[in-house]
Amino acid sequence: MTVRVAVNGYGTIGKRVADAVALQPDMKLVGVAKTRPSYEASRAVAKGYPLYLAADGSKEAFEKVGLPVAGQVADLLREVDVVVDAAPDKVGRENARLYQAAGIRAIFQGGEKPDVAEVSFNALANYEAARGKHTVRVVSCNTTGLSRAAAVLTSRWSVENWEATIVRRAADPAETKRGPINGILPTFQLPSHHGLDVRTVFPKLPITTAAVVVPTTLMHVHVNHVRFATPPRNVAEMLAAFRSTPRFHLFGSWEGVDGTPQVMEFARDRGLGRNDFMENALWENGAQLDGKDAYFFQGIHQESIVIPETVDAIRAMFDLAPDGAHSIAITDRTLGIPPP
Ligand code: NAD
């Protein structure tokens, strides 16, 4: 079976999802919907993706600058089995009405509240929960990173308590209207919503989070303190668990990766699409075990980490793979993410 896919909302996440879907052997990208003409719209046309008008988009505005329009988003929705909504935060909920009217399945992103969909999803954590579902929410970048780590740790050891501080990037690289450009902004909601969001995937995980926003565009960093009821024997055992799991990349101390700048430089040298880094980035010398207490940092490339998960969500909804491991293997092979 080839699942026909639409992408509604063609920004940071939408354009990456479109490229990823176009690479899948069991999916067909039918078209993308965009509100305004822009360099991103012109790239979609250059790639041969049929371009549809999202929301209040004007056909004249696109055609005036030489960008052909294939129709309205409603026309696109009639041609597909599933739509990936990648509109801005909270807009997905409004768009949900369109998808219901079209009678098609829908995937939402983490900027929507959990009740927008039947299940909140992470491929390593709860692939089975999305199997056959009509609506799925792929959790946010931070929640994806934490859920992947939780999938590794909770499947091997019992976690008594987990505190994570989320050091958040202020904006994506192309966003010029967000900040701060100088200063550190504590998030005064304590605990922050991220821990609660992880519990939409792991309902019983005793995790709490706090967050600060810092002036960088490259990546988020999580500072994790996990207290185990029954800990790993040593830090090497914990690191081996991460290393042997897909979508984790461990940097050795000899590699000279001091922080997020070198992670992104590594990504540029590696040269996957857009120089993205879709794995959780861990530093071997940034992990410690002290009795029952484990500490580790992880870097999260916010622009790309949810892309493989979105592809796996489609595969789970349409039962295209025998299990999560098979789906992850196909997704990672096609996207160029190295196996463990
Ligand atoms: P974005 O602003 O980069 O892109 C959104 C696109 O949707 C824009 O092109 C916008 O013009 C378009 N749009 C506006 N109204 C629309 C409508 N009614 N219908 C269809 N399209 C519309 O946003 P983004 O960063 O790609 O975020 C999309 C979703 O992904 C959000 O839920 C966000 O929380 C989530 N997410 C973002 C990141 C990130 O770091 N950027 C990471 C993970 C998840």
mmCIF file of C-alpha atoms and ligand atoms in Angstrom:
data_model
loop_
_atom_site.group_PDB
_atom_site.id
_atom_site.type_symbol
_atom_site.label_atom_id
_atom_site.label_comp_id
_atom_site.label_asym_id
_atom_site.label_seq_id
_atom_site.Cartn_x
_atom_site.Cartn_y
_atom_site.Cartn_z
ATOM 1 C CA MET A 1 0.000 0.000 0.000
ATOM 2 C CA THR A 2 1.207 3.517 -0.801
ATOM 3 C CA VAL A 3 -0.201 6.118 1.567
ATOM 4 C CA ARG A 4 -1.014 9.441 -0.066
ATOM 5 C CA VAL A 5 0.148 12.338 2.100
ATOM 6 C CA ALA A 6 -0.538 16.085 2.178
ATOM 7 C CA VAL A 7 1.413 18.632 4.206
ATOM 8 C CA ASN A 8 -0.592 21.666 5.356
ATOM 9 C CA GLY A 9 1.707 24.456 6.556
ATOM 10 C CA TYR A 10 5.074 24.695 4.845
ATOM 11 C CA GLY A 11 7.469 26.309 7.323
ATOM 12 C CA THR A 12 10.299 24.906 9.429
ATOM 13 C CA ILE A 13 8.610 21.582 10.125
ATOM 14 C CA GLY A 14 6.326 21.274 7.078
ATOM 15 C CA LYS A 15 9.067 21.573 4.469
ATOM 16 C CA ARG A 16 11.158 18.956 6.250
ATOM 17 C CA VAL A 17 8.215 16.572 6.595
ATOM 18 C CA ALA A 18 7.462 16.976 2.880
ATOM 19 C CA ASP A 19 11.040 16.075 1.896
ATOM 20 C CA ALA A 20 11.064 13.117 4.292
ATOM 21 C CA VAL A 21 7.739 11.744 3.024
ATOM 22 C CA ALA A 22 8.929 12.094 -0.583
ATOM 23 C CA LEU A 23 11.796 9.702 0.284
ATOM 24 C CA GLN A 24 9.613 6.910 1.712
ATOM 25 C CA PRO A 25 9.015 3.770 -0.367
ATOM 26 C CA ASP A 26 5.495 3.320 1.062
ATOM 27 C CA MET A 27 4.277 6.934 0.877
ATOM 28 C CA LYS A 28 3.549 9.483 -1.833
ATOM 29 C CA LEU A 29 3.698 13.226 -1.256
ATOM 30 C CA VAL A 30 0.656 14.515 -3.148
ATOM 31 C CA GLY A 31 1.115 18.201 -2.399
ATOM 32 C CA VAL A 32 1.872 20.923 0.108
ATOM 33 C CA ALA A 33 -0.249 23.890 1.174
ATOM 34 C CA LYS A 34 1.182 27.313 1.844
ATOM 35 C CA THR A 35 -0.476 30.609 2.841
ATOM 36 C CA ARG A 36 1.909 33.095 1.187
ATOM 37 C CA PRO A 37 4.424 33.135 -1.684
ATOM 38 C CA SER A 38 8.000 33.123 -0.367
ATOM 39 C CA TYR A 39 11.408 31.616 -1.032
ATOM 40 C CA GLU A 40 10.116 28.447 0.650
ATOM 41 C CA ALA A 41 7.135 28.283 -1.735
ATOM 42 C CA SER A 42 9.474 28.738 -4.683
ATOM 43 C CA ARG A 43 11.671 25.877 -3.420
ATOM 44 C CA ALA A 44 8.579 23.642 -3.176
ATOM 45 C CA VAL A 45 7.794 24.393 -6.827
ATOM 46 C CA ALA A 46 11.436 23.807 -7.800
ATOM 47 C CA LYS A 47 11.273 20.373 -6.164
ATOM 48 C CA GLY A 48 8.154 19.564 -8.157
ATOM 49 C CA TYR A 49 5.753 19.530 -5.190
ATOM 50 C CA PRO A 50 2.242 20.577 -6.248
ATOM 51 C CA LEU A 51 1.496 23.769 -4.315
ATOM 52 C CA TYR A 52 -1.970 24.449 -2.869
ATOM 53 C CA LEU A 53 -3.397 27.485 -1.122
ATOM 54 C CA ALA A 54 -3.678 27.165 2.661
ATOM 55 C CA ALA A 55 -6.121 29.197 4.766
ATOM 56 C CA ASP A 56 -6.664 32.672 3.254
ATOM 57 C CA GLY A 57 -3.876 32.316 0.653
ATOM 58 C CA SER A 58 -4.494 34.216 -2.589
ATOM 59 C CA LYS A 59 -4.017 32.512 -5.971
ATOM 60 C CA GLU A 60 -3.244 35.885 -7.589
ATOM 61 C CA ALA A 61 -0.449 36.595 -5.089
ATOM 62 C CA PHE A 62 1.284 33.318 -6.019
ATOM 63 C CA GLU A 63 0.699 33.572 -9.756
ATOM 64 C CA LYS A 64 1.869 37.207 -9.843
ATOM 65 C CA VAL A 65 5.345 36.017 -8.834
ATOM 66 C CA GLY A 66 5.284 33.040 -11.191
ATOM 67 C CA LEU A 67 4.390 30.297 -8.699
ATOM 68 C CA PRO A 68 1.731 27.952 -10.137
ATOM 69 C CA VAL A 69 -1.064 26.932 -7.764
ATOM 70 C CA ALA A 70 -2.729 23.528 -8.078
ATOM 71 C CA GLY A 71 -5.841 24.461 -6.080
ATOM 72 C CA GLN A 72 -7.200 25.125 -2.596
ATOM 73 C CA VAL A 73 -6.196 23.047 0.411
ATOM 74 C CA ALA A 74 -9.660 21.424 0.309
ATOM 75 C CA ASP A 75 -8.825 20.125 -3.196
ATOM 76 C CA LEU A 76 -5.582 18.644 -1.878
ATOM 77 C CA LEU A 77 -7.322 16.999 1.076
ATOM 78 C CA ARG A 78 -9.678 15.185 -1.316
ATOM 79 C CA GLU A 79 -6.664 13.473 -2.948
ATOM 80 C CA VAL A 80 -4.960 12.064 0.152
ATOM 81 C CA ASP A 81 -5.265 9.471 2.908
ATOM 82 C CA VAL A 82 -3.589 11.577 5.599
ATOM 83 C CA VAL A 83 -2.587 15.174 6.173
ATOM 84 C CA VAL A 84 0.362 16.300 8.271
ATOM 85 C CA ASP A 85 -0.591 19.601 9.832
ATOM 86 C CA ALA A 86 2.470 21.815 10.288
ATOM 87 C CA ALA A 87 0.728 25.149 10.766
ATOM 88 C CA PRO A 88 1.766 27.455 13.621
ATOM 89 C CA ASP A 89 0.915 26.582 17.246
ATOM 90 C CA LYS A 90 -2.826 26.330 17.924
ATOM 91 C CA VAL A 91 -3.762 26.712 14.227
ATOM 92 C CA GLY A 92 -3.753 22.937 13.814
ATOM 93 C CA ARG A 93 -6.779 22.675 16.070
ATOM 94 C CA GLU A 94 -8.678 25.065 13.763
ATOM 95 C CA ASN A 95 -7.518 23.099 10.726
ATOM 96 C CA ALA A 96 -8.787 19.875 12.330
ATOM 97 C CA ARG A 97 -12.289 20.811 11.161
ATOM 98 C CA LEU A 98 -11.103 20.767 7.530
ATOM 99 C CA TYR A 99 -9.630 17.323 7.980
ATOM 100 C CA GLN A 100 -12.775 15.962 9.604
ATOM 101 C CA ALA A 101 -14.878 17.425 6.796
ATOM 102 C CA ALA A 102 -12.622 15.710 4.255
ATOM 103 C CA GLY A 103 -12.903 12.418 6.156
ATOM 104 C CA ILE A 104 -9.146 11.867 6.257
ATOM 105 C CA ARG A 105 -6.654 11.008 8.960
ATOM 106 C CA ALA A 106 -4.488 13.752 10.449
ATOM 107 C CA ILE A 107 -1.184 14.174 12.227
ATOM 108 C CA PHE A 108 -0.663 17.258 14.385
ATOM 109 C CA GLN A 109 2.529 18.722 15.799
ATOM 110 C CA GLY A 110 3.529 19.474 19.375
ATOM 111 C CA GLY A 111 2.314 23.085 19.346
ATOM 112 C CA GLU A 112 -1.218 21.714 19.695
ATOM 113 C CA LYS A 113 -2.755 20.633 22.983
ATOM 114 C CA PRO A 114 -2.770 16.830 23.512
ATOM 115 C CA ASP A 115 -6.538 16.513 23.120
ATOM 116 C CA VAL A 116 -6.298 17.538 19.454
ATOM 117 C CA ALA A 117 -5.610 13.847 18.713
ATOM 118 C CA GLU A 118 -6.327 10.362 20.002
ATOM 119 C CA VAL A 119 -2.709 9.753 21.011
ATOM 120 C CA SER A 120 0.526 11.672 21.674
ATOM 121 C CA PHE A 121 3.306 9.837 19.890
ATOM 122 C CA ASN A 122 6.969 8.989 20.050
ATOM 123 C CA ALA A 123 8.279 6.181 17.850
ATOM 124 C CA LEU A 124 10.655 4.623 20.381
ATOM 125 C CA ALA A 125 8.183 4.942 23.232
ATOM 126 C CA ASN A 126 4.650 4.101 22.053
ATOM 127 C CA TYR A 127 4.585 3.140 18.366
ATOM 128 C CA GLU A 128 1.862 0.566 19.023
ATOM 129 C CA ALA A 129 -0.460 3.194 20.546
ATOM 130 C CA ALA A 130 -0.704 4.977 17.184
ATOM 131 C CA ARG A 131 -1.404 1.845 15.166
ATOM 132 C CA GLY A 132 -4.648 2.241 13.222
ATOM 133 C CA LYS A 133 -5.454 5.631 14.790
ATOM 134 C CA HIS A 134 -7.175 8.412 12.829
ATOM 135 C CA THR A 135 -5.522 11.327 14.631
ATOM 136 C CA VAL A 136 -2.017 11.405 16.144
ATOM 137 C CA ARG A 137 -0.030 14.218 17.746
ATOM 138 C CA VAL A 138 3.742 14.026 17.322
ATOM 139 C CA VAL A 139 5.025 15.600 20.526
ATOM 140 C CA SER A 140 7.224 18.715 20.493
ATOM 141 C CA CYS A 141 10.972 18.766 19.953
ATOM 142 C CA ASN A 142 11.788 18.861 23.680
ATOM 143 C CA THR A 143 9.209 16.208 24.524
ATOM 144 C CA THR A 144 10.514 14.015 21.693
ATOM 145 C CA GLY A 145 14.061 14.270 23.056
ATOM 146 C CA LEU A 146 12.977 13.478 26.608
ATOM 147 C CA SER A 147 10.648 10.666 25.489
ATOM 148 C CA ARG A 148 13.406 8.990 23.484
ATOM 149 C CA ALA A 149 15.700 9.115 26.536
ATOM 150 C CA ALA A 150 12.872 7.842 28.757
ATOM 151 C CA ALA A 151 12.263 4.945 26.349
ATOM 152 C CA VAL A 152 15.914 3.907 26.762
ATOM 153 C CA LEU A 153 16.094 4.288 30.542
ATOM 154 C CA THR A 154 12.667 3.001 31.639
ATOM 155 C CA SER A 155 12.903 -0.133 29.501
ATOM 156 C CA ARG A 156 16.046 -1.158 31.415
ATOM 157 C CA TRP A 157 15.907 0.407 34.884
ATOM 158 C CA SER A 158 13.288 1.679 37.294
ATOM 159 C CA VAL A 159 13.236 5.484 37.521
ATOM 160 C CA GLU A 160 12.375 6.963 40.928
ATOM 161 C CA ASN A 161 12.605 10.634 39.999
ATOM 162 C CA TRP A 162 13.726 12.711 36.983
ATOM 163 C CA GLU A 163 14.403 16.416 36.967
ATOM 164 C CA ALA A 164 15.315 18.108 33.710
ATOM 165 C CA THR A 165 16.226 21.704 33.031
ATOM 166 C CA ILE A 166 15.431 22.691 29.461
ATOM 167 C CA VAL A 167 17.783 25.318 28.065
ATOM 168 C CA ARG A 168 15.712 26.503 25.124
ATOM 169 C CA ARG A 169 16.902 28.196 21.958
ATOM 170 C CA ALA A 170 15.295 31.619 21.584
ATOM 171 C CA ALA A 171 14.307 31.244 17.915
ATOM 172 C CA ASP A 172 14.841 29.105 14.844
ATOM 173 C CA PRO A 173 17.652 30.460 12.605
ATOM 174 C CA ALA A 174 15.301 32.104 10.094
ATOM 175 C CA GLU A 175 13.072 33.724 12.730
ATOM 176 C CA THR A 176 14.032 37.384 13.042
ATOM 177 C CA LYS A 177 11.152 38.518 15.221
ATOM 178 C CA ARG A 178 11.839 36.380 18.297
ATOM 179 C CA GLY A 179 14.324 36.766 21.099
ATOM 180 C CA PRO A 180 15.974 37.512 23.400
ATOM 181 C CA ILE A 181 19.188 38.470 21.622
ATOM 182 C CA ASN A 182 20.837 39.247 24.941
ATOM 183 C CA GLY A 183 19.706 37.857 28.267
ATOM 184 C CA ILE A 184 18.399 34.657 29.838
ATOM 185 C CA LEU A 185 14.662 34.389 30.398
ATOM 186 C CA PRO A 186 13.428 32.028 33.110
ATOM 187 C CA THR A 187 10.074 30.422 32.309
ATOM 188 C CA PHE A 188 8.000 31.357 35.337
ATOM 189 C CA GLN A 189 5.638 28.425 34.981
ATOM 190 C CA LEU A 190 7.045 25.942 37.504
ATOM 191 C CA PRO A 191 7.285 23.125 36.838
ATOM 192 C CA SER A 192 7.350 23.855 33.111
ATOM 193 C CA HIS A 193 4.843 22.209 30.784
ATOM 194 C CA HIS A 194 7.483 19.956 29.210
ATOM 195 C CA GLY A 195 7.391 17.326 31.980
ATOM 196 C CA LEU A 196 3.598 17.199 31.826
ATOM 197 C CA ASP A 197 3.872 16.756 28.086
ATOM 198 C CA VAL A 198 6.274 13.816 28.488
ATOM 199 C CA ARG A 199 3.571 12.222 30.610
ATOM 200 C CA THR A 200 1.209 12.239 27.635
ATOM 201 C CA VAL A 201 3.589 9.561 26.304
ATOM 202 C CA PHE A 202 4.754 8.035 29.632
ATOM 203 C CA PRO A 203 1.781 8.570 31.977
ATOM 204 C CA LYS A 204 3.567 7.250 35.079
ATOM 205 C CA LEU A 205 7.032 8.750 34.599
ATOM 206 C CA PRO A 206 7.971 10.818 37.694
ATOM 207 C CA ILE A 207 9.490 13.667 35.681
ATOM 208 C CA THR A 208 9.452 17.404 36.378
ATOM 209 C CA THR A 209 11.024 20.117 34.259
ATOM 210 C CA ALA A 210 12.016 23.772 34.454
ATOM 211 C CA ALA A 211 13.011 25.917 31.484
ATOM 212 C CA VAL A 212 15.066 28.976 30.550
ATOM 213 C CA VAL A 213 15.301 30.644 27.143
ATOM 214 C CA VAL A 214 18.774 31.641 25.938
ATOM 215 C CA PRO A 215 19.995 33.696 22.955
ATOM 216 C CA THR A 216 20.893 30.952 20.500
ATOM 217 C CA THR A 217 19.208 29.482 17.422
ATOM 218 C CA LEU A 218 21.151 26.234 17.083
ATOM 219 C CA MET A 219 19.714 23.705 19.519
ATOM 220 C CA HIS A 220 18.066 23.123 22.879
ATOM 221 C CA VAL A 221 20.084 21.458 25.651
ATOM 222 C CA HIS A 222 18.574 19.316 28.423
ATOM 223 C CA VAL A 223 20.329 19.026 31.786
ATOM 224 C CA ASN A 224 19.062 15.742 33.226
ATOM 225 C CA HIS A 225 19.226 14.355 36.769
ATOM 226 C CA VAL A 226 17.650 10.910 37.003
ATOM 227 C CA ARG A 227 17.373 9.036 40.317
ATOM 228 C CA PHE A 228 16.969 5.318 39.754
ATOM 229 C CA ALA A 229 15.354 2.835 42.144
ATOM 230 C CA THR A 230 17.669 0.230 40.598
ATOM 231 C CA PRO A 231 20.517 2.007 38.798
ATOM 232 C CA PRO A 232 22.796 0.848 35.965
ATOM 233 C CA ARG A 233 25.975 -0.803 37.221
ATOM 234 C CA ASN A 234 28.081 2.060 35.966
ATOM 235 C CA VAL A 235 27.950 5.016 33.612
ATOM 236 C CA ALA A 236 29.388 2.910 30.779
ATOM 237 C CA GLU A 237 26.339 0.636 30.982
ATOM 238 C CA MET A 238 23.996 3.632 30.762
ATOM 239 C CA LEU A 239 25.906 5.083 27.813
ATOM 240 C CA ALA A 240 25.916 1.695 26.066
ATOM 241 C CA ALA A 241 22.113 1.661 26.335
ATOM 242 C CA PHE A 242 21.905 5.015 24.569
ATOM 243 C CA ARG A 243 24.562 4.042 22.018
ATOM 244 C CA SER A 244 22.743 0.868 21.012
ATOM 245 C CA THR A 245 19.438 2.686 20.380
ATOM 246 C CA PRO A 246 18.477 4.279 17.044
ATOM 247 C CA ARG A 247 18.326 8.088 16.976
ATOM 248 C CA PHE A 248 21.032 8.626 19.595
ATOM 249 C CA HIS A 249 24.447 9.983 18.704
ATOM 250 C CA LEU A 250 27.178 9.964 21.349
ATOM 251 C CA PHE A 251 30.160 12.260 20.992
ATOM 252 C CA GLY A 252 33.416 10.984 22.555
ATOM 253 C CA SER A 253 35.583 13.320 24.623
ATOM 254 C CA TRP A 254 38.365 12.989 21.997
ATOM 255 C CA GLU A 255 36.124 14.543 19.333
ATOM 256 C CA GLY A 256 36.373 18.075 20.686
ATOM 257 C CA VAL A 257 32.634 18.668 20.685
ATOM 258 C CA ASP A 258 32.378 21.291 23.425
ATOM 259 C CA GLY A 259 28.734 22.106 22.860
ATOM 260 C CA THR A 260 26.019 22.793 20.305
ATOM 261 C CA PRO A 261 28.237 24.748 17.843
ATOM 262 C CA GLN A 262 30.330 21.665 17.095
ATOM 263 C CA VAL A 263 27.253 19.414 16.968
ATOM 264 C CA MET A 264 25.886 21.617 14.208
ATOM 265 C CA GLU A 265 29.290 21.814 12.520
ATOM 266 C CA PHE A 266 29.368 17.990 12.583
ATOM 267 C CA ALA A 267 25.893 18.039 11.006
ATOM 268 C CA ARG A 268 27.171 20.368 8.266
ATOM 269 C CA ASP A 269 30.158 18.105 7.631
ATOM 270 C CA ARG A 270 27.894 15.043 7.519
ATOM 271 C CA GLY A 271 25.565 16.789 5.110
ATOM 272 C CA LEU A 272 22.155 15.149 5.551
ATOM 273 C CA GLY A 273 19.299 17.202 4.094
ATOM 274 C CA ARG A 274 19.522 20.837 5.307
ATOM 275 C CA ASN A 275 22.451 19.685 7.476
ATOM 276 C CA ASP A 276 19.894 18.530 10.009
ATOM 277 C CA PHE A 277 20.707 16.551 13.145
ATOM 278 C CA MET A 278 17.734 14.301 13.894
ATOM 279 C CA GLU A 279 19.274 12.280 16.729
ATOM 280 C CA ASN A 280 19.535 13.103 20.444
ATOM 281 C CA ALA A 281 23.112 14.396 20.848
ATOM 282 C CA LEU A 282 24.834 13.082 23.975
ATOM 283 C CA TRP A 283 28.305 13.811 25.235
ATOM 284 C CA GLU A 284 30.137 10.824 26.745
ATOM 285 C CA ASN A 285 32.038 13.111 29.083
ATOM 286 C CA GLY A 286 28.746 14.835 29.935
ATOM 287 C CA ALA A 287 27.315 11.790 31.721
ATOM 288 C CA GLN A 288 27.922 10.633 35.297
ATOM 289 C CA LEU A 289 26.528 8.057 37.699
ATOM 290 C CA ASP A 290 26.794 8.687 41.445
ATOM 291 C CA GLY A 291 25.111 5.851 43.332
ATOM 292 C CA LYS A 292 21.492 5.933 42.216
ATOM 293 C CA ASP A 293 21.819 9.376 40.628
ATOM 294 C CA ALA A 294 22.566 9.725 36.944
ATOM 295 C CA TYR A 295 23.370 12.991 35.194
ATOM 296 C CA PHE A 296 23.538 13.593 31.478
ATOM 297 C CA PHE A 297 23.222 16.409 28.974
ATOM 298 C CA GLN A 298 21.526 16.051 25.616
ATOM 299 C CA GLY A 299 21.323 18.435 22.669
ATOM 300 C CA ILE A 300 18.127 18.627 20.604
ATOM 301 C CA HIS A 301 18.063 20.085 17.086
ATOM 302 C CA GLN A 302 14.605 21.575 17.338
ATOM 303 C CA GLU A 303 14.080 22.044 13.600
ATOM 304 C CA SER A 304 14.528 18.390 12.665
ATOM 305 C CA ILE A 305 14.148 15.988 15.603
ATOM 306 C CA VAL A 306 10.400 15.440 15.055
ATOM 307 C CA ILE A 307 10.740 14.648 11.335
ATOM 308 C CA PRO A 308 11.545 10.914 11.610
ATOM 309 C CA GLU A 309 8.856 10.567 14.278
ATOM 310 C CA THR A 310 6.266 12.115 11.930
ATOM 311 C CA VAL A 311 7.136 9.593 9.216
ATOM 312 C CA ASP A 312 6.832 6.748 11.735
ATOM 313 C CA ALA A 313 3.464 8.105 12.884
ATOM 314 C CA ILE A 314 2.135 7.753 9.328
ATOM 315 C CA ARG A 315 3.463 4.209 9.139
ATOM 316 C CA ALA A 316 1.861 3.292 12.479
ATOM 317 C CA MET A 317 -1.529 4.791 11.563
ATOM 318 C CA PHE A 318 -1.688 2.792 8.325
ATOM 319 C CA ASP A 319 -0.104 -0.372 9.715
ATOM 320 C CA LEU A 320 2.669 -0.257 7.127
ATOM 321 C CA ALA A 321 5.304 -1.981 9.282
ATOM 322 C CA PRO A 322 5.217 -4.999 11.615
ATOM 323 C CA ASP A 323 6.457 -2.900 14.553
ATOM 324 C CA GLY A 324 8.188 0.304 15.585
ATOM 325 C CA ALA A 325 11.681 -1.079 15.097
ATOM 326 C CA HIS A 326 10.967 -1.902 11.434
ATOM 327 C CA SER A 327 9.451 1.514 10.794
ATOM 328 C CA ILE A 328 12.357 3.297 12.481
ATOM 329 C CA ALA A 329 14.818 1.280 10.378
ATOM 330 C CA ILE A 330 13.094 2.256 7.104
ATOM 331 C CA THR A 331 12.753 5.898 8.114
ATOM 332 C CA ASP A 332 16.347 6.202 9.257
ATOM 333 C CA ARG A 333 17.746 4.448 6.175
ATOM 334 C CA THR A 334 15.829 6.717 3.815
ATOM 335 C CA LEU A 335 16.706 9.894 5.745
ATOM 336 C CA GLY A 336 20.357 8.917 6.103
ATOM 337 C CA ILE A 337 20.337 8.675 9.923
ATOM 338 C CA PRO A 338 23.071 6.142 10.751
ATOM 339 C CA PRO A 339 21.983 2.910 12.523
ATOM 340 C CA PRO A 340 23.314 2.359 16.059
HETATM 341 P P1 NAD B 1 6.482 27.894 11.036
HETATM 342 O O1 NAD B 1 5.959 29.209 11.468
HETATM 343 O O2 NAD B 1 7.915 27.784 10.636
HETATM 344 O O3 NAD B 1 5.605 27.325 9.826
HETATM 345 C C1 NAD B 1 4.211 27.338 9.860
HETATM 346 C C2 NAD B 1 3.714 27.557 8.435
HETATM 347 O O4 NAD B 1 2.283 27.432 8.430
HETATM 348 C C3 NAD B 1 4.038 28.939 7.880
HETATM 349 O O5 NAD B 1 4.525 28.768 6.570
HETATM 350 C C4 NAD B 1 2.695 29.659 7.897
HETATM 351 O O6 NAD B 1 2.575 30.612 6.858
HETATM 352 C C5 NAD B 1 1.738 28.500 7.656
HETATM 353 N N1 NAD B 1 0.351 28.751 8.081
HETATM 354 C C6 NAD B 1 -0.158 29.787 8.795
HETATM 355 N N2 NAD B 1 -1.485 29.638 8.975
HETATM 356 C C7 NAD B 1 -1.826 28.470 8.362
HETATM 357 C C8 NAD B 1 -3.053 27.772 8.196
HETATM 358 N N3 NAD B 1 -4.200 28.234 8.709
HETATM 359 N N4 NAD B 1 -3.034 26.604 7.517
HETATM 360 C C9 NAD B 1 -1.887 26.105 7.000
HETATM 361 N N5 NAD B 1 -0.697 26.742 7.129
HETATM 362 C C10 NAD B 1 -0.669 27.906 7.797
HETATM 363 O O7 NAD B 1 6.156 26.894 12.234
HETATM 364 P P2 NAD B 1 6.946 25.572 12.618
HETATM 365 O O8 NAD B 1 8.105 25.934 13.448
HETATM 366 O O9 NAD B 1 7.158 24.748 11.404
HETATM 367 O O10 NAD B 1 5.906 24.876 13.603
HETATM 368 C C11 NAD B 1 4.837 24.074 13.116
HETATM 369 C C12 NAD B 1 4.382 23.162 14.228
HETATM 370 O O11 NAD B 1 5.482 22.311 14.591
HETATM 371 C C13 NAD B 1 3.946 23.854 15.523
HETATM 372 O O12 NAD B 1 2.953 23.076 16.144
HETATM 373 C C14 NAD B 1 5.213 23.817 16.367
HETATM 374 O O13 NAD B 1 4.970 23.900 17.755
HETATM 375 C C15 NAD B 1 5.753 22.459 15.977
HETATM 376 N N6 NAD B 1 7.196 22.295 16.189
HETATM 377 C C16 NAD B 1 8.067 23.283 15.878
HETATM 378 C C17 NAD B 1 9.424 23.091 16.115
HETATM 379 C C18 NAD B 1 10.434 24.169 15.849
HETATM 380 O O14 NAD B 1 11.431 24.234 16.525
HETATM 381 N N7 NAD B 1 10.256 25.019 14.868
HETATM 382 C C19 NAD B 1 9.881 21.890 16.640
HETATM 383 C C20 NAD B 1 8.968 20.880 16.893
HETATM 384 C C21 NAD B 1 7.622 21.085 16.674
#
